[in-house]
CSV table of N, CA and C in Angstrom, one decimal:
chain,number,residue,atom,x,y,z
A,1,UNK,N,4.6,28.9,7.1
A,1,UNK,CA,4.4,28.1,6.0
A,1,UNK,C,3.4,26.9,6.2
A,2,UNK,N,2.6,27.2,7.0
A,2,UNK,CA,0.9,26.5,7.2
A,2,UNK,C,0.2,25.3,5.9
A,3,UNK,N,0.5,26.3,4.3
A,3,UNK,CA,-0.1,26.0,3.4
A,3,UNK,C,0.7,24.7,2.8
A,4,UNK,N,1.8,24.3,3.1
A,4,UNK,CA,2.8,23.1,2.7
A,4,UNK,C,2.0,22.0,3.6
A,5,UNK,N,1.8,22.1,4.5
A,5,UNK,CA,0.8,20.7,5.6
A,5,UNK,C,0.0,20.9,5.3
A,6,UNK,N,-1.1,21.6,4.6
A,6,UNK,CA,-2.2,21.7,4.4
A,6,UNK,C,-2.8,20.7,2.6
A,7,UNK,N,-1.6,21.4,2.1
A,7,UNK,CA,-0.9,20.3,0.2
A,7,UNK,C,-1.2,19.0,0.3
A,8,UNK,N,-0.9,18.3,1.8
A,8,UNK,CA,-0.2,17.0,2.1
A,8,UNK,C,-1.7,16.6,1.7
A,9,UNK,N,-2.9,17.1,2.5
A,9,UNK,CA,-3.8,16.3,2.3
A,9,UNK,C,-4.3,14.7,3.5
A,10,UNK,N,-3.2,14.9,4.4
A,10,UNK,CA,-3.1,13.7,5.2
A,10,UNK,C,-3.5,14.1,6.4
A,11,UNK,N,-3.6,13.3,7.4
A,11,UNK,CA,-4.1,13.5,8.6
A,11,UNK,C,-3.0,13.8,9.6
A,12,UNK,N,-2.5,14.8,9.5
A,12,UNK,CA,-1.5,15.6,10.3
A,12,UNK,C,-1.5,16.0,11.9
A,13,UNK,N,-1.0,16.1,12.5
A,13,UNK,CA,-1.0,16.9,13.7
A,13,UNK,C,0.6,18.0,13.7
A,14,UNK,N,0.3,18.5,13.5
A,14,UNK,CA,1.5,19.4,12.8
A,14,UNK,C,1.4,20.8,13.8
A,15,UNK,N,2.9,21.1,14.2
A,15,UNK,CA,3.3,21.9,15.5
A,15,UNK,C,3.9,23.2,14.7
A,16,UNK,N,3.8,24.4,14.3
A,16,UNK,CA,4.8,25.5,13.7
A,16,UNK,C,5.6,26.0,14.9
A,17,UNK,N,7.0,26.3,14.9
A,17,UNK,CA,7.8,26.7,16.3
A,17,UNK,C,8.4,27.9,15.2
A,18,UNK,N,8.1,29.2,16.2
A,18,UNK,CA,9.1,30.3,15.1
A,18,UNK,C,9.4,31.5,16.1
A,19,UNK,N,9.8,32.5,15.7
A,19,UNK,CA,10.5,33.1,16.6
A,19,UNK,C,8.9,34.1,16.8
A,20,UNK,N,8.6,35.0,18.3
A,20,UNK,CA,8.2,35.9,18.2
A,20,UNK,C,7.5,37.0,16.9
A,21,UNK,N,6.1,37.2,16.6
A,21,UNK,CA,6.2,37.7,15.7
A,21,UNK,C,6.0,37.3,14.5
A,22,UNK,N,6.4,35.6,14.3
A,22,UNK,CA,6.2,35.1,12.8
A,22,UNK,C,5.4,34.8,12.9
A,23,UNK,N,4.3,34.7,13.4
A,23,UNK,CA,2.8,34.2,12.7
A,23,UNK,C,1.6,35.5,12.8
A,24,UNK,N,2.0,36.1,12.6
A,24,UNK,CA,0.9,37.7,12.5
A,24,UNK,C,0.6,36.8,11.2
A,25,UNK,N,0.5,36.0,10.1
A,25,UNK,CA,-0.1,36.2,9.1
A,25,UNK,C,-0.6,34.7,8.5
A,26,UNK,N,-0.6,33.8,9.8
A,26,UNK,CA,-1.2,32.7,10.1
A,26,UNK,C,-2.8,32.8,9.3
A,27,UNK,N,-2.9,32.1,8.3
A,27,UNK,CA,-4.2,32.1,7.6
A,27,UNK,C,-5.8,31.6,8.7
A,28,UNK,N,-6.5,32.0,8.8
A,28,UNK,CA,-7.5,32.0,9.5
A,28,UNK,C,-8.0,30.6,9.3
A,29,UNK,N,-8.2,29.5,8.8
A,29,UNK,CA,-8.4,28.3,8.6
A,29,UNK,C,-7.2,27.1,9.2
A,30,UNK,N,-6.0,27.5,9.2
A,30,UNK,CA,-5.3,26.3,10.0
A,30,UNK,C,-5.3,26.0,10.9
A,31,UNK,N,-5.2,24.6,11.2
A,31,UNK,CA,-5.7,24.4,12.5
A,31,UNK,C,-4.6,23.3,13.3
A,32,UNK,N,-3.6,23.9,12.6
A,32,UNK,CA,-2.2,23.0,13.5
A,32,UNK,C,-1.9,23.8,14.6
A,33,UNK,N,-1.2,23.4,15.4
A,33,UNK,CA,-1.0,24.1,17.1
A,33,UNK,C,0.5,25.2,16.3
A,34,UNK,N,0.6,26.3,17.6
A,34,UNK,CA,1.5,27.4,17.0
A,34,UNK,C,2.1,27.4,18.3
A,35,UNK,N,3.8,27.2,18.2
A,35,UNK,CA,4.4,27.5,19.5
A,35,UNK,C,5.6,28.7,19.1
A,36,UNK,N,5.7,29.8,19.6
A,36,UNK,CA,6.6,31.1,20.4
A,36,UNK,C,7.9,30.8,20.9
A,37,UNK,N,8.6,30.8,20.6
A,37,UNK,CA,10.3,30.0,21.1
A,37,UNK,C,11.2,30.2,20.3
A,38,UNK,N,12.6,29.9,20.7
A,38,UNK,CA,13.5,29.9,20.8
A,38,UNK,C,14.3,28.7,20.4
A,39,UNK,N,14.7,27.7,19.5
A,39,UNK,CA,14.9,26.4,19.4
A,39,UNK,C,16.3,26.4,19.8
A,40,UNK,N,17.3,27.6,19.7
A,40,UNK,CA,18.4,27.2,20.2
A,40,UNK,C,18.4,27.9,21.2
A,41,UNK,N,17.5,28.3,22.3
A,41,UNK,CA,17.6,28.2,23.7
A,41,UNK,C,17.2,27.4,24.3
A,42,UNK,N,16.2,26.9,23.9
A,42,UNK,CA,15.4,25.6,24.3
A,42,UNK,C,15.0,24.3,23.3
A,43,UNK,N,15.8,23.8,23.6
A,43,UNK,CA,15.2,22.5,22.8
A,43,UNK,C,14.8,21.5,23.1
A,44,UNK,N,13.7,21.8,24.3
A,44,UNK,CA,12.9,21.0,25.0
A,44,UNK,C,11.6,21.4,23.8
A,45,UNK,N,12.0,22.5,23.3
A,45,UNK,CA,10.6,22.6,22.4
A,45,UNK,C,10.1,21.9,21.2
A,46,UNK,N,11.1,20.8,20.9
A,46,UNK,CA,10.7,19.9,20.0
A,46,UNK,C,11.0,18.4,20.5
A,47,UNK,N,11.0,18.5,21.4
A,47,UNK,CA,10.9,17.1,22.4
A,47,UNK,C,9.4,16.7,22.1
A,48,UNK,N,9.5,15.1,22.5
A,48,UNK,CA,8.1,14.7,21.8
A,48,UNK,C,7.4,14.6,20.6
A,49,UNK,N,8.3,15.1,19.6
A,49,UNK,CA,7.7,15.4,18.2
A,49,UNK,C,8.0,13.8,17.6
A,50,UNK,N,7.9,13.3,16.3
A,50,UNK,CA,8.3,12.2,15.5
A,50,UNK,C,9.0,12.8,14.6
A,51,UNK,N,8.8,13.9,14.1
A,51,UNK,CA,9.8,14.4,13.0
A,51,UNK,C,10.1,16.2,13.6
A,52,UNK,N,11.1,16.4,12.9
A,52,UNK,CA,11.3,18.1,12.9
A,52,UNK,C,11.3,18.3,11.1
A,53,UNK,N,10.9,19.2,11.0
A,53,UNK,CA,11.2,19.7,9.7
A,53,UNK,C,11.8,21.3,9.3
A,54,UNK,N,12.7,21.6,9.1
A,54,UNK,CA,13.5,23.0,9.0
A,54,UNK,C,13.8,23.4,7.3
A,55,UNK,N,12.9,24.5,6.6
A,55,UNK,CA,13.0,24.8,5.2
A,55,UNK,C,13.6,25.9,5.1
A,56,UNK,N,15.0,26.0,5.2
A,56,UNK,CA,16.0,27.4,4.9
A,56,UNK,C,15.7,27.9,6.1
A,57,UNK,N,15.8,27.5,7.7
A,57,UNK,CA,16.3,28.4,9.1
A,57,UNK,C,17.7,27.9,9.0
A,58,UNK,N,18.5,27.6,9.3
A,58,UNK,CA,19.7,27.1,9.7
A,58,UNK,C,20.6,28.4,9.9
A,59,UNK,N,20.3,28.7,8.1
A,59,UNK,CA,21.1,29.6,8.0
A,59,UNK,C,21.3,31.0,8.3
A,60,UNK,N,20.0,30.8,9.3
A,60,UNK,CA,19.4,32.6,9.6
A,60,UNK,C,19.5,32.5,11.3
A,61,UNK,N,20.2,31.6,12.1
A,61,UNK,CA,19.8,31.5,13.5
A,61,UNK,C,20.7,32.7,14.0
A,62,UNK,N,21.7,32.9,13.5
A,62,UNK,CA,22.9,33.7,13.4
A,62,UNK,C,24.5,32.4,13.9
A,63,UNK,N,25.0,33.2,15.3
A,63,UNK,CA,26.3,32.3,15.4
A,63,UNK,C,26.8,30.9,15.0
A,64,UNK,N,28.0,30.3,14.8
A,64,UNK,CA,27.8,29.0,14.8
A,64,UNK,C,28.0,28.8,16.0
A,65,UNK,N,27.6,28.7,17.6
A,65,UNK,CA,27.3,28.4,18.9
A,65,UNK,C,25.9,28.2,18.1
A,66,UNK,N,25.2,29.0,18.0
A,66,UNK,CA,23.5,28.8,17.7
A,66,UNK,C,23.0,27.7,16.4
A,67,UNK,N,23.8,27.8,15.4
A,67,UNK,CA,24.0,26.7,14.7
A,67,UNK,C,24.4,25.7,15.4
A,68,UNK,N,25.2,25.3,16.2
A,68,UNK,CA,25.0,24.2,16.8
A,68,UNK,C,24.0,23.4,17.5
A,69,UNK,N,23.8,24.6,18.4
A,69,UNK,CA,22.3,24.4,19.2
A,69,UNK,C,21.4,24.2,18.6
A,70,UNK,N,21.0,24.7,17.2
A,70,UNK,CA,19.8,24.4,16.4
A,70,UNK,C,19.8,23.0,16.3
A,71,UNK,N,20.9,22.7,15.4
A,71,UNK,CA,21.7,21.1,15.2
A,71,UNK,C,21.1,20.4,15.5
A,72,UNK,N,21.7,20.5,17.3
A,72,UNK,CA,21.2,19.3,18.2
A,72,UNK,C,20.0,19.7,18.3
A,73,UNK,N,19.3,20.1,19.1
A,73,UNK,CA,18.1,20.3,18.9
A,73,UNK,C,17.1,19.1,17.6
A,74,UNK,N,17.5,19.9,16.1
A,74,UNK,CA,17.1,19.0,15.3
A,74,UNK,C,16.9,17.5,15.6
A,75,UNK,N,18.7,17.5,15.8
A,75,UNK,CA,19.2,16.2,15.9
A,75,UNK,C,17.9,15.2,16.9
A,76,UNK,N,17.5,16.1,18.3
A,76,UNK,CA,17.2,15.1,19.2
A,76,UNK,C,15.8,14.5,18.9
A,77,UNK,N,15.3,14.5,17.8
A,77,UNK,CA,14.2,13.8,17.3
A,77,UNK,C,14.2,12.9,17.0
A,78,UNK,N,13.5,11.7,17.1
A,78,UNK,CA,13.5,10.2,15.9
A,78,UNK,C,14.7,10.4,14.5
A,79,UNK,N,13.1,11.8,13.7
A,79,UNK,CA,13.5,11.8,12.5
A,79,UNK,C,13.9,13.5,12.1
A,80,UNK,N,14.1,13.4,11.4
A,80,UNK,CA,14.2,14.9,10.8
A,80,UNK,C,14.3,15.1,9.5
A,81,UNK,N,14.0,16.2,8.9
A,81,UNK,CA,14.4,16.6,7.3
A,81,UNK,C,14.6,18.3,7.5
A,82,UNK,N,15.6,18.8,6.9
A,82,UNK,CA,16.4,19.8,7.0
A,82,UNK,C,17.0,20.8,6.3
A,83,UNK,N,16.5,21.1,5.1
A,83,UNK,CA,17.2,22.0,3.8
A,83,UNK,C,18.1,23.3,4.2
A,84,UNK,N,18.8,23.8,3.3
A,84,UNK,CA,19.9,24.7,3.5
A,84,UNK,C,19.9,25.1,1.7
A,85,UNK,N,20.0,26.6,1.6
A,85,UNK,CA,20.6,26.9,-0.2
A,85,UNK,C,21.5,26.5,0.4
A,86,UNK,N,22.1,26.2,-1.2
A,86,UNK,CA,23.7,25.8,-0.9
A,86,UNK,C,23.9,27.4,-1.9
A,87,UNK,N,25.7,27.8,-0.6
A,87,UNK,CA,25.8,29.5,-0.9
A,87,UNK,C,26.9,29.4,-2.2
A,88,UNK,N,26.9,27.9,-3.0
A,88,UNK,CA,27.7,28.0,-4.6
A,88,UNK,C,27.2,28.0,-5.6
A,89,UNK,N,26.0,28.2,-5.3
A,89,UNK,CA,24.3,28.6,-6.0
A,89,UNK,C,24.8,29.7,-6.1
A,90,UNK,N,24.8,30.4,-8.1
A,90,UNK,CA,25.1,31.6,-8.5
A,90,UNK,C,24.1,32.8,-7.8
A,91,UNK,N,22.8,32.1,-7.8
A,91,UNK,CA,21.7,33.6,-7.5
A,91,UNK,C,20.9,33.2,-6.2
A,92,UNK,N,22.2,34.2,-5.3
A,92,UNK,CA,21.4,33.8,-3.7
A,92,UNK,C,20.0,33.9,-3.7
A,93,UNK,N,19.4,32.7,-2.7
A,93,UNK,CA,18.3,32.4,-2.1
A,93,UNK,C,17.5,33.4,-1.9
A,94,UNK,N,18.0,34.3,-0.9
A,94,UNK,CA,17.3,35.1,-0.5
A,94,UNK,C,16.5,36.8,-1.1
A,95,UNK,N,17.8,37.1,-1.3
A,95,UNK,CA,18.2,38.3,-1.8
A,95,UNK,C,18.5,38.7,-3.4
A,96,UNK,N,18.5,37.8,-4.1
A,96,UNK,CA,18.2,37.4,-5.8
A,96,UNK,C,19.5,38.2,-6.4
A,97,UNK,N,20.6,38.1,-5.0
A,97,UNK,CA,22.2,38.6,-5.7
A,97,UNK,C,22.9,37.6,-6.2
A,98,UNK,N,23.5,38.2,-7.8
A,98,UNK,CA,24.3,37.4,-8.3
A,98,UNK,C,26.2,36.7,-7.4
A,99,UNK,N,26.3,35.5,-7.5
A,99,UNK,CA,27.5,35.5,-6.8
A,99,UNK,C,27.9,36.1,-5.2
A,100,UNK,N,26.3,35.8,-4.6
A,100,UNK,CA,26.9,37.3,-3.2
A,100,UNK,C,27.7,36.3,-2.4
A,101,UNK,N,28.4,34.7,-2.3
A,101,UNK,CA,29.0,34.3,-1.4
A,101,UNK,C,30.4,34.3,-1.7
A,102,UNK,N,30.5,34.9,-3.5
A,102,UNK,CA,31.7,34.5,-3.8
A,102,UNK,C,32.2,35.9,-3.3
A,103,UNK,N,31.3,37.2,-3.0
A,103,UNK,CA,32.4,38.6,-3.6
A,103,UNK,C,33.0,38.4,-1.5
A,104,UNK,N,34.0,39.0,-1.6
A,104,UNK,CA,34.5,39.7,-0.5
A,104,UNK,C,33.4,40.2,0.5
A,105,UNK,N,33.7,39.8,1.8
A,105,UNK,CA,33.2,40.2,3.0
A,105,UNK,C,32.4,41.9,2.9
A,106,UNK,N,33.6,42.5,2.8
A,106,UNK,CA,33.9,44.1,3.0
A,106,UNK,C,33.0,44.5,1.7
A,107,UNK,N,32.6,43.6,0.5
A,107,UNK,CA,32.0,44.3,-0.7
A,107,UNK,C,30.4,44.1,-0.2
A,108,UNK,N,30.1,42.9,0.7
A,108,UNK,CA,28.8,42.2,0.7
A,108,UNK,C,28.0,43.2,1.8
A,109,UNK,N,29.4,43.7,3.0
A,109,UNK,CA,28.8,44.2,3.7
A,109,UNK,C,28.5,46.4,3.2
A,110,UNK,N,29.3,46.6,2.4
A,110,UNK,CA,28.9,48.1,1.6
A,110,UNK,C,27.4,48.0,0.5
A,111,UNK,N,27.1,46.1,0.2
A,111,UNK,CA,26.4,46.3,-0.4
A,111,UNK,C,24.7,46.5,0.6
A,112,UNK,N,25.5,45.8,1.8
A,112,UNK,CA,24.0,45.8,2.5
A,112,UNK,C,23.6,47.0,3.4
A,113,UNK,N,24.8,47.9,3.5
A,113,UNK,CA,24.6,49.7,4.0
A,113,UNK,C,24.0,50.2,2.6
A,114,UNK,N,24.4,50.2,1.5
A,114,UNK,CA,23.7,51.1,0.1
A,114,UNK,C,22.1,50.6,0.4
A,115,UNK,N,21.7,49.0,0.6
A,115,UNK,CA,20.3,48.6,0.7
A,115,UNK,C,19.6,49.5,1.7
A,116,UNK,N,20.3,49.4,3.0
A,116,UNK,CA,19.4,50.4,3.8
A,116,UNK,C,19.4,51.9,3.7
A,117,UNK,N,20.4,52.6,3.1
A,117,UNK,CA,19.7,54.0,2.8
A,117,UNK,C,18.9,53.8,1.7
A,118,UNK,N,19.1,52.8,0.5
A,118,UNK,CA,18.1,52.9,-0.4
A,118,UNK,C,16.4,52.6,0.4
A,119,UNK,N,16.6,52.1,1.3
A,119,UNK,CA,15.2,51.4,2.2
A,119,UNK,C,14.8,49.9,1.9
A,120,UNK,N,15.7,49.3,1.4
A,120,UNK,CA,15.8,48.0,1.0
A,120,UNK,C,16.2,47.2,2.5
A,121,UNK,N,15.5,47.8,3.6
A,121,UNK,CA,15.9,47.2,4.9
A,121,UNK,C,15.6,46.0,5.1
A,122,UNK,N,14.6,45.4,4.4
A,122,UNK,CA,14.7,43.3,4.6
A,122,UNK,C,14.9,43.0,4.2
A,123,UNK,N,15.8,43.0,2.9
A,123,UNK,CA,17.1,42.6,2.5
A,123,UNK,C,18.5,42.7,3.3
A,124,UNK,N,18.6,44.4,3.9
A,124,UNK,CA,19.9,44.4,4.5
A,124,UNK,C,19.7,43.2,5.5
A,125,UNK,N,18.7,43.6,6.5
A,125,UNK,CA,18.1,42.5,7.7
A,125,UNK,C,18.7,41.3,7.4
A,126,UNK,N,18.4,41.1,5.9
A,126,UNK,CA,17.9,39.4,6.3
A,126,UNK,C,19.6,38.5,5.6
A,127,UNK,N,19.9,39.7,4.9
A,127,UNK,CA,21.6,39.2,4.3
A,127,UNK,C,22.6,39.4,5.6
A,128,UNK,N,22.4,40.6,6.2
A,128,UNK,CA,23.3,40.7,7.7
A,128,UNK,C,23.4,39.5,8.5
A,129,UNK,N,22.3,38.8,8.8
A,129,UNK,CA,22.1,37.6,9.4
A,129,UNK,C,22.0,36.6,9.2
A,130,UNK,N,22.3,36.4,7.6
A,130,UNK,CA,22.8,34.9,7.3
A,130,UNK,C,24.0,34.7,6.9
A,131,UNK,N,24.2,33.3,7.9
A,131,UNK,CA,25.2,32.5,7.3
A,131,UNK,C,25.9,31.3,7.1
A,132,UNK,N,25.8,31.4,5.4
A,132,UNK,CA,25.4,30.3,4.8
A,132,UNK,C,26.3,28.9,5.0
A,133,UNK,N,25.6,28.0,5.0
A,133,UNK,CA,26.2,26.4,5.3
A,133,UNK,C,26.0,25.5,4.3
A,134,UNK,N,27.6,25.2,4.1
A,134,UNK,CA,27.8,24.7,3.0
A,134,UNK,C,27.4,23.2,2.7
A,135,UNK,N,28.2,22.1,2.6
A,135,UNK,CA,27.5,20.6,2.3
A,135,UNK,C,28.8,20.4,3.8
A,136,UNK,N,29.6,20.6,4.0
A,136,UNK,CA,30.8,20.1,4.9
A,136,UNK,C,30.2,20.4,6.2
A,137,UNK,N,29.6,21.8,6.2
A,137,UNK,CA,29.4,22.4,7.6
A,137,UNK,C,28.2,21.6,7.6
A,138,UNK,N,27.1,21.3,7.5
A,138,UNK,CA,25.8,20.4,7.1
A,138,UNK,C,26.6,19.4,7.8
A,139,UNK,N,27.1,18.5,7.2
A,139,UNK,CA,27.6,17.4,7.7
A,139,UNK,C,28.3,17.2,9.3
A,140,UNK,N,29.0,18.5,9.4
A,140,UNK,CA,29.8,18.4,10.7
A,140,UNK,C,28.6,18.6,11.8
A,141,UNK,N,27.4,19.3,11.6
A,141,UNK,CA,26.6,19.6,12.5
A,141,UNK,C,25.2,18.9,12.9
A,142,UNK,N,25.5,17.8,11.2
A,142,UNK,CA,24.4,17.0,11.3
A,142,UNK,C,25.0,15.4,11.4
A,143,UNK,N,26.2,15.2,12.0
A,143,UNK,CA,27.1,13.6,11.4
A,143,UNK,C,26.0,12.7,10.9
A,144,UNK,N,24.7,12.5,12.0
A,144,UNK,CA,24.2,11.3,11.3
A,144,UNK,C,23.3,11.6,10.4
A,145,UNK,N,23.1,12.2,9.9
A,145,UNK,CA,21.9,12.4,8.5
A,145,UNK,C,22.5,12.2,7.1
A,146,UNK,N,21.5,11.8,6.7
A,146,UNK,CA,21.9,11.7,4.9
A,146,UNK,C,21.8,13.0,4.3
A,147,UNK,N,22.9,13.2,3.3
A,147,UNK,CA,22.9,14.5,2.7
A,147,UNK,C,22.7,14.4,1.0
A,148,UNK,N,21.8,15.0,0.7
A,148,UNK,CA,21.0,15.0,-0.6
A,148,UNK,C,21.3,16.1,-1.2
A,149,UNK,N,21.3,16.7,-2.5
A,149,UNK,CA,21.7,17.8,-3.0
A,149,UNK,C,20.7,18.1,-4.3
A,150,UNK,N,20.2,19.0,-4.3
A,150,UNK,CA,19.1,19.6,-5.8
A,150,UNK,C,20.2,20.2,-6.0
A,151,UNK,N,20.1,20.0,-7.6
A,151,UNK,CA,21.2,20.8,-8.5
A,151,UNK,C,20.2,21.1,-9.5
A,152,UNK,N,20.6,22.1,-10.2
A,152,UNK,CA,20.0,23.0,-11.3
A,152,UNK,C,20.9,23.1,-12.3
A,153,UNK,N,21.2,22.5,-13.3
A,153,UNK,CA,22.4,23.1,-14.4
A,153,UNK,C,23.7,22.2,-13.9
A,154,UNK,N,23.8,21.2,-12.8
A,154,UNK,CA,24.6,20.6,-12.0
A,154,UNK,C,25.4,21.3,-11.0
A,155,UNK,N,24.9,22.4,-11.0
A,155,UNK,CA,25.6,23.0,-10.0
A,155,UNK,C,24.7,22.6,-8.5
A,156,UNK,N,25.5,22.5,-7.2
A,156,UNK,CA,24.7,22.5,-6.2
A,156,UNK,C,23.3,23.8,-5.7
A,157,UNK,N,22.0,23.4,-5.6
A,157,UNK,CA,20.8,24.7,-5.2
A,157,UNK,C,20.6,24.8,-3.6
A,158,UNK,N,20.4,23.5,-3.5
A,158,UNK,CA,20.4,23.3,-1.9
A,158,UNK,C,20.7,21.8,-1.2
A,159,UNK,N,20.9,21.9,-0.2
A,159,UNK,CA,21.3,20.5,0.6
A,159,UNK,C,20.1,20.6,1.0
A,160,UNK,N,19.8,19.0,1.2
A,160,UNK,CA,18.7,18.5,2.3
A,160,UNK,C,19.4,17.8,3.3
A,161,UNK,N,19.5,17.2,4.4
A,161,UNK,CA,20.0,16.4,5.3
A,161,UNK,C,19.0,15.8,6.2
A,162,UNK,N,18.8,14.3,6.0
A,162,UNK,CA,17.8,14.0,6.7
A,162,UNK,C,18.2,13.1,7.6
A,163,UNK,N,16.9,12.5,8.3
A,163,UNK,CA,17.3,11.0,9.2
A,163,UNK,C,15.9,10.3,9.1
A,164,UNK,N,16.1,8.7,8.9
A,164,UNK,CA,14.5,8.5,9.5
A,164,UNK,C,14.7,7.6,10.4
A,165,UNK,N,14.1,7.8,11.7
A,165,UNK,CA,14.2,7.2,12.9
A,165,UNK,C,13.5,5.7,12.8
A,166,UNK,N,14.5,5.0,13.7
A,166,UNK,CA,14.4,3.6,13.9
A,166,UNK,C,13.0,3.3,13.9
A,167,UNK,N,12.4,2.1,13.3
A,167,UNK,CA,11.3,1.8,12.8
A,167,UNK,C,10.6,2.3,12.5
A,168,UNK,N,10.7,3.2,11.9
A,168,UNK,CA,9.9,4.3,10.6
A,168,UNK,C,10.0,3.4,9.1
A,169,UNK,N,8.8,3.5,8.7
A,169,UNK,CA,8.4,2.7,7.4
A,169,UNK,C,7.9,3.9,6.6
A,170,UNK,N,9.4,3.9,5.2
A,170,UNK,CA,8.8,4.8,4.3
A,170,UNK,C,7.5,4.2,3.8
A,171,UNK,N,6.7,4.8,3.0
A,171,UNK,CA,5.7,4.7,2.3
A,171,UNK,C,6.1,4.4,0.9
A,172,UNK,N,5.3,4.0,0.7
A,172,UNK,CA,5.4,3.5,-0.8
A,172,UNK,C,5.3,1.7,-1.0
């Protein structure tokens, strides 16, 4: 997601950390540094930074052991900013399923075997391995951050949860 730092227009030094593999499609013009890792094996890899920024991973690291690890990780920055769909959002994030957090376990998972014989395999992929965090779990994994909420219709769309580290001066 290169082209969001690029929007800013500001004088950035901006780090991308992703798993193996996610930057095959890194636009030939960016010129922020690209790091290969693991954040909840290592979270020496965002050591040094002033902010972390996370736009809908949380919920894809898989375990909550690794949700935690992400967490801290996050956590051990100055600052951070951190979004999550919230999964009481009628038309999942990902997958553009009506109600998929509300139906049963056992229906979610026959619906993601039908996806892969259909060949709908990065949908099955990408539903098998999330799991979604709600505003409570957010909180418990993030205690010190502030939690913000976009609603659509009033219903909850997504949490943000942020922090801004000690002598940080918003703008404006």
């Amino acid at each position: 997601m290169p082209e969001l730092w690029d929007m800013l227009g500001a004088p950035l030094n901006v780090t991308l950390l992703n798993l193996p593999g996610a930057f095959n499609d890194i636009p030939p013009h960016w010129r922020g540094r690209v790091v290969v890792g693991d954040i909840c094996r290592n979270a020496d890899l965002v050591s040094g930074y002033d902010l972390v920024f996370s736009n809908s991973v949380l919920e894809h690291v898989g375990s909550l052991a690794r949700q935690r690890a992400f967490a801290a990780a996050v956590a051990s920055a100055p600052s951070y900013w951190l979004q999550v769909p919230a999964p009481e959002f009628p038309l999942e994030h990902h997958c553009k399923a009506l109600f998929w957090w509300l139906r049963p376990a056992a229906r979610r998972r026959a619906v993601i075997r039908a996806w892969k014989r259909a060949g709908r395999t990065w949908d099955a992929r990408q539903m098998a391995g999330t799991r979604p965090i709600g505003r409570d779990r957010l909180r418990h994994l993030l205690p010190d951050g502030h939690i913000a909420v976009e609603r659509v219709l009033g219903v909850p769309k997504s949490y943000y949860c942020y922090r801004v580290g000690a002598g940080v001066q918003p703008a404006g």
